[in-house]
Amino acid sequence: MCGYFYKSNRVLVSLQLDIGDLKGQGYDNGSNMKGKNKGVQTRVLEVNSRAFYMLCGWHSLNFVLCNMANSYSKAKIFFEVVQRLYVLFSSSTQRWAILKDNLKDVKGLTLKTLSQIRWESRIESIKSITYHPSKLKDALVDANDTTESIAQSEAKSLAKNELENFEFLFAMAIWYKLLFAVNIVSKFLQSEDMCIDLAIEKLKDLI
């Protein structure tokens, strides 16, 4: 990281860009960037003490959402069920065909695996469940006819114990609304004309 920074500094010099003119700096929240001892922000501050460092708004929002969900057991259980649905259908071409057949009247909607990095994108993983739980349940019932006993048991369990469970359906409605709002604000935070005050107000309006 140290060598990378000084190489970048030479590039700035060759372009006749004075790092002393830098008024601020902001990166993602990785330790190699924000690290207090060897991070890029520390190296920049060694050259220009006025280059105030600010955490990336999008990464901070993503970490808040991630930590919030991981600290609440019911949230972890909810997303585990969502992932189980995806794994059940995606692990078999026969079952995936059954899923596609039940969602054939719904353009652009399918099951997707959970993103471990971009938490706001998990809205894509629960969209089809939120809008068409009955079609998904029909797909599970059809998948129950598969010859694999383990898959039969899993399909039956998901159809009966989850998609007919009020707590799961209620959590689905809450998470969809939350992820929808966070997804919009996240994209706003990554735009060129981003303003943190406007992003906060937008999040308040959506939630």
PDB file of C-alpha atoms in Angstrom:
ATOM      1  CA  MET A   1       0.000   0.000   0.000  1.00  0.00           C
ATOM      2  CA  CYS A   2       2.856   2.361   0.810  1.00  0.00           C
ATOM      3  CA  GLY A   3       4.516   1.708  -2.561  1.00  0.00           C
ATOM      4  CA  TYR A   4       1.176   2.098  -4.334  1.00  0.00           C
ATOM      5  CA  PHE A   5       0.594   5.500  -2.755  1.00  0.00           C
ATOM      6  CA  TYR A   6       4.018   6.888  -3.626  1.00  0.00           C
ATOM      7  CA  LYS A   7       3.674   5.596  -7.180  1.00  0.00           C
ATOM      8  CA  SER A   8       0.331   7.417  -7.418  1.00  0.00           C
ATOM      9  CA  ASN A   9       1.949  10.532  -5.968  1.00  0.00           C
ATOM     10  CA  ARG A  10       4.580  10.460  -8.745  1.00  0.00           C
ATOM     11  CA  VAL A  11       1.765  10.288 -11.288  1.00  0.00           C
ATOM     12  CA  LEU A  12       0.169  13.386  -9.738  1.00  0.00           C
ATOM     13  CA  VAL A  13       3.500  15.196  -9.953  1.00  0.00           C
ATOM     14  CA  SER A  14       3.950  14.184 -13.587  1.00  0.00           C
ATOM     15  CA  LEU A  15       0.504  15.615 -14.334  1.00  0.00           C
ATOM     16  CA  GLN A  16       1.453  18.807 -12.489  1.00  0.00           C
ATOM     17  CA  LEU A  17      -1.278  18.260  -9.912  1.00  0.00           C
ATOM     18  CA  ASP A  18      -0.254  19.520  -6.483  1.00  0.00           C
ATOM     19  CA  ILE A  19      -1.455  17.239  -3.677  1.00  0.00           C
ATOM     20  CA  GLY A  20      -1.171  20.297  -1.433  1.00  0.00           C
ATOM     21  CA  ASP A  21      -4.265  21.679  -3.149  1.00  0.00           C
ATOM     22  CA  LEU A  22      -6.313  18.721  -1.977  1.00  0.00           C
ATOM     23  CA  LYS A  23      -9.059  19.882   0.413  1.00  0.00           C
ATOM     24  CA  GLY A  24     -10.584  16.503   1.225  1.00  0.00           C
ATOM     25  CA  GLN A  25     -10.481  12.778   0.490  1.00  0.00           C
ATOM     26  CA  GLY A  26     -13.012   9.959   0.623  1.00  0.00           C
ATOM     27  CA  TYR A  27     -12.807   6.240  -0.180  1.00  0.00           C
ATOM     28  CA  ASP A  28     -14.554   3.017   0.666  1.00  0.00           C
ATOM     29  CA  ASN A  29     -14.353   1.780   4.257  1.00  0.00           C
ATOM     30  CA  GLY A  30     -11.741  -0.896   3.646  1.00  0.00           C
ATOM     31  CA  SER A  31      -8.834  -0.947   6.097  1.00  0.00           C
ATOM     32  CA  ASN A  32      -6.314  -0.458   3.289  1.00  0.00           C
ATOM     33  CA  MET A  33      -7.995   2.851   2.447  1.00  0.00           C
ATOM     34  CA  LYS A  34      -9.171   4.234   5.813  1.00  0.00           C
ATOM     35  CA  GLY A  35      -6.469   2.630   8.011  1.00  0.00           C
ATOM     36  CA  LYS A  36      -5.006   5.002  10.603  1.00  0.00           C
ATOM     37  CA  ASN A  37      -1.503   3.551  10.350  1.00  0.00           C
ATOM     38  CA  LYS A  38      -0.898   2.523   6.728  1.00  0.00           C
ATOM     39  CA  GLY A  39      -4.112   3.424   4.920  1.00  0.00           C
ATOM     40  CA  VAL A  40      -4.184   5.723   1.898  1.00  0.00           C
ATOM     41  CA  GLN A  41      -5.904   8.468   3.892  1.00  0.00           C
ATOM     42  CA  THR A  42      -3.033   8.444   6.406  1.00  0.00           C
ATOM     43  CA  ARG A  43      -0.407   8.630   3.650  1.00  0.00           C
ATOM     44  CA  VAL A  44      -2.205  11.576   2.089  1.00  0.00           C
ATOM     45  CA  LEU A  45      -2.430  13.343   5.452  1.00  0.00           C
ATOM     46  CA  GLU A  46       1.322  12.919   5.893  1.00  0.00           C
ATOM     47  CA  VAL A  47       1.780  15.012   2.762  1.00  0.00           C
ATOM     48  CA  ASN A  48      -1.187  17.349   3.227  1.00  0.00           C
ATOM     49  CA  SER A  49      -2.613  17.643   6.744  1.00  0.00           C
ATOM     50  CA  ARG A  50      -5.577  19.677   5.458  1.00  0.00           C
ATOM     51  CA  ALA A  51      -6.923  16.837   3.296  1.00  0.00           C
ATOM     52  CA  PHE A  52      -9.778  15.960   5.641  1.00  0.00           C
ATOM     53  CA  TYR A  53     -10.898  12.334   5.328  1.00  0.00           C
ATOM     54  CA  MET A  54     -14.582  11.364   5.242  1.00  0.00           C
ATOM     55  CA  LEU A  55     -15.989   7.840   5.185  1.00  0.00           C
ATOM     56  CA  CYS A  56     -17.859   6.825   2.048  1.00  0.00           C
ATOM     57  CA  GLY A  57     -21.574   7.450   2.644  1.00  0.00           C
ATOM     58  CA  TRP A  58     -22.671   4.453   0.581  1.00  0.00           C
ATOM     59  CA  HIS A  59     -20.367   2.011   2.368  1.00  0.00           C
ATOM     60  CA  SER A  60     -21.390   3.390   5.763  1.00  0.00           C
ATOM     61  CA  LEU A  61     -25.077   2.938   4.919  1.00  0.00           C
ATOM     62  CA  ASN A  62     -24.362  -0.584   3.711  1.00  0.00           C
ATOM     63  CA  PHE A  63     -22.493  -1.467   6.926  1.00  0.00           C
ATOM     64  CA  VAL A  64     -25.314  -0.078   9.086  1.00  0.00           C
ATOM     65  CA  LEU A  65     -27.858  -2.242   7.287  1.00  0.00           C
ATOM     66  CA  CYS A  66     -25.606  -5.300   7.443  1.00  0.00           C
ATOM     67  CA  ASN A  67     -24.830  -4.934  11.156  1.00  0.00           C
ATOM     68  CA  MET A  68     -28.466  -4.239  11.980  1.00  0.00           C
ATOM     69  CA  ALA A  69     -29.653  -7.414  10.230  1.00  0.00           C
ATOM     70  CA  ASN A  70     -26.864  -9.591  11.655  1.00  0.00           C
ATOM     71  CA  SER A  71     -27.616  -8.466  15.200  1.00  0.00           C
ATOM     72  CA  TYR A  72     -31.275  -9.515  14.993  1.00  0.00           C
ATOM     73  CA  SER A  73     -31.941 -13.256  14.942  1.00  0.00           C
ATOM     74  CA  LYS A  74     -35.322 -13.013  13.195  1.00  0.00           C
ATOM     75  CA  ALA A  75     -33.756 -11.027  10.360  1.00  0.00           C
ATOM     76  CA  LYS A  76     -31.062 -13.682   9.912  1.00  0.00           C
ATOM     77  CA  ILE A  77     -33.713 -16.416   9.864  1.00  0.00           C
ATOM     78  CA  PHE A  78     -35.744 -14.501   7.276  1.00  0.00           C
ATOM     79  CA  PHE A  79     -32.822 -14.177   4.863  1.00  0.00           C
ATOM     80  CA  GLU A  80     -31.827 -17.788   5.456  1.00  0.00           C
ATOM     81  CA  VAL A  81     -35.294 -18.809   4.228  1.00  0.00           C
ATOM     82  CA  VAL A  82     -34.912 -16.558   1.165  1.00  0.00           C
ATOM     83  CA  GLN A  83     -31.583 -18.236   0.383  1.00  0.00           C
ATOM     84  CA  ARG A  84     -33.092 -21.695   0.919  1.00  0.00           C
ATOM     85  CA  LEU A  85     -35.724 -20.912  -1.704  1.00  0.00           C
ATOM     86  CA  TYR A  86     -33.055 -19.916  -4.200  1.00  0.00           C
ATOM     87  CA  VAL A  87     -30.855 -22.956  -3.468  1.00  0.00           C
ATOM     88  CA  LEU A  88     -33.770 -25.388  -3.776  1.00  0.00           C
ATOM     89  CA  PHE A  89     -34.676 -24.260  -7.286  1.00  0.00           C
ATOM     90  CA  SER A  90     -31.226 -23.329  -8.597  1.00  0.00           C
ATOM     91  CA  SER A  91     -29.643 -26.656  -7.636  1.00  0.00           C
ATOM     92  CA  SER A  92     -31.746 -28.530 -10.199  1.00  0.00           C
ATOM     93  CA  THR A  93     -32.477 -27.688 -13.829  1.00  0.00           C
ATOM     94  CA  GLN A  94     -35.787 -29.531 -13.467  1.00  0.00           C
ATOM     95  CA  ARG A  95     -36.880 -27.452 -10.469  1.00  0.00           C
ATOM     96  CA  TRP A  96     -35.621 -24.218 -12.078  1.00  0.00           C
ATOM     97  CA  ALA A  97     -37.795 -25.009 -15.094  1.00  0.00           C
ATOM     98  CA  ILE A  98     -40.743 -25.480 -12.718  1.00  0.00           C
ATOM     99  CA  LEU A  99     -40.042 -22.070 -11.173  1.00  0.00           C
ATOM    100  CA  LYS A 100     -39.800 -20.377 -14.584  1.00  0.00           C
ATOM    101  CA  ASP A 101     -43.040 -22.018 -15.689  1.00  0.00           C
ATOM    102  CA  ASN A 102     -44.901 -20.690 -12.641  1.00  0.00           C
ATOM    103  CA  LEU A 103     -43.452 -17.202 -13.152  1.00  0.00           C
ATOM    104  CA  LYS A 104     -43.844 -17.188 -16.954  1.00  0.00           C
ATOM    105  CA  ASP A 105     -46.532 -14.478 -16.792  1.00  0.00           C
ATOM    106  CA  VAL A 106     -44.251 -12.240 -14.720  1.00  0.00           C
ATOM    107  CA  LYS A 107     -41.556 -10.574 -16.807  1.00  0.00           C
ATOM    108  CA  GLY A 108     -38.161  -9.965 -15.232  1.00  0.00           C
ATOM    109  CA  LEU A 109     -38.898 -11.623 -11.884  1.00  0.00           C
ATOM    110  CA  THR A 110     -37.104 -14.699 -10.602  1.00  0.00           C
ATOM    111  CA  LEU A 111     -35.226 -15.880  -7.532  1.00  0.00           C
ATOM    112  CA  LYS A 112     -31.703 -14.564  -6.979  1.00  0.00           C
ATOM    113  CA  THR A 113     -28.992 -15.441  -4.504  1.00  0.00           C
ATOM    114  CA  LEU A 114     -28.333 -13.075  -1.612  1.00  0.00           C
ATOM    115  CA  SER A 115     -25.530 -10.583  -2.088  1.00  0.00           C
ATOM    116  CA  GLN A 116     -23.025 -10.648   0.785  1.00  0.00           C
ATOM    117  CA  ILE A 117     -21.522  -7.269  -0.128  1.00  0.00           C
ATOM    118  CA  ARG A 118     -24.201  -4.990  -1.560  1.00  0.00           C
ATOM    119  CA  TRP A 119     -26.945  -5.389   1.004  1.00  0.00           C
ATOM    120  CA  GLU A 120     -29.378  -2.986  -0.629  1.00  0.00           C
ATOM    121  CA  SER A 121     -29.352  -5.197  -3.747  1.00  0.00           C
ATOM    122  CA  ARG A 122     -31.016  -7.951  -1.720  1.00  0.00           C
ATOM    123  CA  ILE A 123     -34.278  -6.334  -2.757  1.00  0.00           C
ATOM    124  CA  GLU A 124     -33.855  -8.247  -6.032  1.00  0.00           C
ATOM    125  CA  SER A 125     -33.762 -11.495  -4.035  1.00  0.00           C
ATOM    126  CA  ILE A 126     -37.110 -10.906  -2.341  1.00  0.00           C
ATOM    127  CA  LYS A 127     -38.969  -9.053  -5.113  1.00  0.00           C
ATOM    128  CA  SER A 128     -40.631 -12.110  -6.668  1.00  0.00           C
ATOM    129  CA  ILE A 129     -41.496 -13.473  -3.209  1.00  0.00           C
ATOM    130  CA  THR A 130     -43.072 -10.157  -2.224  1.00  0.00           C
ATOM    131  CA  TYR A 131     -45.128  -9.656  -5.370  1.00  0.00           C
ATOM    132  CA  HIS A 132     -46.024 -13.267  -6.182  1.00  0.00           C
ATOM    133  CA  PRO A 133     -45.926 -15.474  -3.068  1.00  0.00           C
ATOM    134  CA  SER A 134     -48.835 -17.580  -4.388  1.00  0.00           C
ATOM    135  CA  LYS A 135     -47.013 -18.348  -7.653  1.00  0.00           C
ATOM    136  CA  LEU A 136     -43.891 -19.255  -5.695  1.00  0.00           C
ATOM    137  CA  LYS A 137     -45.941 -21.518  -3.437  1.00  0.00           C
ATOM    138  CA  ASP A 138     -47.397 -23.230  -6.525  1.00  0.00           C
ATOM    139  CA  ALA A 139     -43.839 -23.775  -7.765  1.00  0.00           C
ATOM    140  CA  LEU A 140     -42.935 -25.371  -4.429  1.00  0.00           C
ATOM    141  CA  VAL A 141     -45.971 -27.648  -4.616  1.00  0.00           C
ATOM    142  CA  ASP A 142     -44.964 -28.698  -8.137  1.00  0.00           C
ATOM    143  CA  ALA A 143     -41.351 -29.193  -6.999  1.00  0.00           C
ATOM    144  CA  ASN A 144     -42.642 -31.499  -4.281  1.00  0.00           C
ATOM    145  CA  ASP A 145     -43.239 -34.069  -7.014  1.00  0.00           C
ATOM    146  CA  THR A 146     -39.489 -34.374  -7.629  1.00  0.00           C
ATOM    147  CA  THR A 147     -37.897 -37.793  -7.150  1.00  0.00           C
ATOM    148  CA  GLU A 148     -35.347 -36.492  -4.627  1.00  0.00           C
ATOM    149  CA  SER A 149     -36.646 -37.123  -1.113  1.00  0.00           C
ATOM    150  CA  ILE A 150     -34.518 -34.354   0.436  1.00  0.00           C
ATOM    151  CA  ALA A 151     -35.789 -31.814  -2.103  1.00  0.00           C
ATOM    152  CA  GLN A 152     -39.351 -33.015  -1.525  1.00  0.00           C
ATOM    153  CA  SER A 153     -39.010 -32.422   2.189  1.00  0.00           C
ATOM    154  CA  GLU A 154     -37.470 -28.983   1.686  1.00  0.00           C
ATOM    155  CA  ALA A 155     -40.140 -27.887  -0.818  1.00  0.00           C
ATOM    156  CA  LYS A 156     -42.944 -29.055   1.454  1.00  0.00           C
ATOM    157  CA  SER A 157     -41.397 -27.327   4.471  1.00  0.00           C
ATOM    158  CA  LEU A 158     -40.937 -24.012   2.644  1.00  0.00           C
ATOM    159  CA  ALA A 159     -44.450 -24.070   1.204  1.00  0.00           C
ATOM    160  CA  LYS A 160     -46.175 -24.938   4.472  1.00  0.00           C
ATOM    161  CA  ASN A 161     -43.979 -23.550   7.232  1.00  0.00           C
ATOM    162  CA  GLU A 162     -42.704 -20.375   5.583  1.00  0.00           C
ATOM    163  CA  LEU A 163     -44.958 -19.090   2.790  1.00  0.00           C
ATOM    164  CA  GLU A 164     -48.011 -19.718   4.960  1.00  0.00           C
ATOM    165  CA  ASN A 165     -46.343 -18.226   8.023  1.00  0.00           C
ATOM    166  CA  PHE A 166     -47.608 -14.767   9.029  1.00  0.00           C
ATOM    167  CA  GLU A 167     -44.301 -13.774  10.644  1.00  0.00           C
ATOM    168  CA  PHE A 168     -42.355 -14.552   7.469  1.00  0.00           C
ATOM    169  CA  LEU A 169     -44.823 -12.696   5.237  1.00  0.00           C
ATOM    170  CA  PHE A 170     -44.859  -9.718   7.599  1.00  0.00           C
ATOM    171  CA  ALA A 171     -41.041  -9.621   7.675  1.00  0.00           C
ATOM    172  CA  MET A 172     -41.026  -9.825   3.895  1.00  0.00           C
ATOM    173  CA  ALA A 173     -43.223  -6.715   3.608  1.00  0.00           C
ATOM    174  CA  ILE A 174     -41.032  -4.771   6.058  1.00  0.00           C
ATOM    175  CA  TRP A 175     -37.731  -5.761   4.463  1.00  0.00           C
ATOM    176  CA  TYR A 176     -38.962  -4.998   0.974  1.00  0.00           C
ATOM    177  CA  LYS A 177     -39.969  -1.463   1.970  1.00  0.00           C
ATOM    178  CA  LEU A 178     -36.711  -0.913   3.855  1.00  0.00           C
ATOM    179  CA  LEU A 179     -34.481  -2.273   1.083  1.00  0.00           C
ATOM    180  CA  PHE A 180     -36.427  -0.324  -1.544  1.00  0.00           C
ATOM    181  CA  ALA A 181     -35.724   2.934   0.302  1.00  0.00           C
ATOM    182  CA  VAL A 182     -32.092   2.101   1.021  1.00  0.00           C
ATOM    183  CA  ASN A 183     -31.519   1.043  -2.597  1.00  0.00           C
ATOM    184  CA  ILE A 184     -32.711   4.424  -3.890  1.00  0.00           C
ATOM    185  CA  VAL A 185     -30.650   6.387  -1.361  1.00  0.00           C
ATOM    186  CA  SER A 186     -27.607   4.187  -2.014  1.00  0.00           C
ATOM    187  CA  LYS A 187     -27.710   5.005  -5.721  1.00  0.00           C
ATOM    188  CA  PHE A 188     -28.158   8.678  -4.823  1.00  0.00           C
ATOM    189  CA  LEU A 189     -25.075   8.574  -2.595  1.00  0.00           C
ATOM    190  CA  GLN A 190     -23.034   7.208  -5.505  1.00  0.00           C
ATOM    191  CA  SER A 191     -24.148   9.889  -7.952  1.00  0.00           C
ATOM    192  CA  GLU A 192     -21.785  12.651  -9.091  1.00  0.00           C
ATOM    193  CA  ASP A 193     -23.917  15.443  -7.610  1.00  0.00           C
ATOM    194  CA  MET A 194     -24.400  13.670  -4.274  1.00  0.00           C
ATOM    195  CA  CYS A 195     -25.287  15.794  -1.255  1.00  0.00           C
ATOM    196  CA  ILE A 196     -25.467  14.066   2.141  1.00  0.00           C
ATOM    197  CA  ASP A 197     -28.190  16.412   3.422  1.00  0.00           C
ATOM    198  CA  LEU A 198     -30.444  15.622   0.464  1.00  0.00           C
ATOM    199  CA  ALA A 199     -29.729  11.903   0.846  1.00  0.00           C
ATOM    200  CA  ILE A 200     -30.867  11.992   4.486  1.00  0.00           C
ATOM    201  CA  GLU A 201     -34.062  13.841   3.568  1.00  0.00           C
ATOM    202  CA  LYS A 202     -34.761  11.393   0.739  1.00  0.00           C
ATOM    203  CA  LEU A 203     -34.376   8.426   3.098  1.00  0.00           C
ATOM    204  CA  LYS A 204     -36.779  10.043   5.592  1.00  0.00           C
ATOM    205  CA  ASP A 205     -39.378  10.596   2.878  1.00  0.00           C
ATOM    206  CA  LEU A 206     -39.146   7.019   1.617  1.00  0.00           C
ATOM    207  CA  ILE A 207     -39.381   5.412   5.061  1.00  0.00           C
TER     208      ILE A 207
END
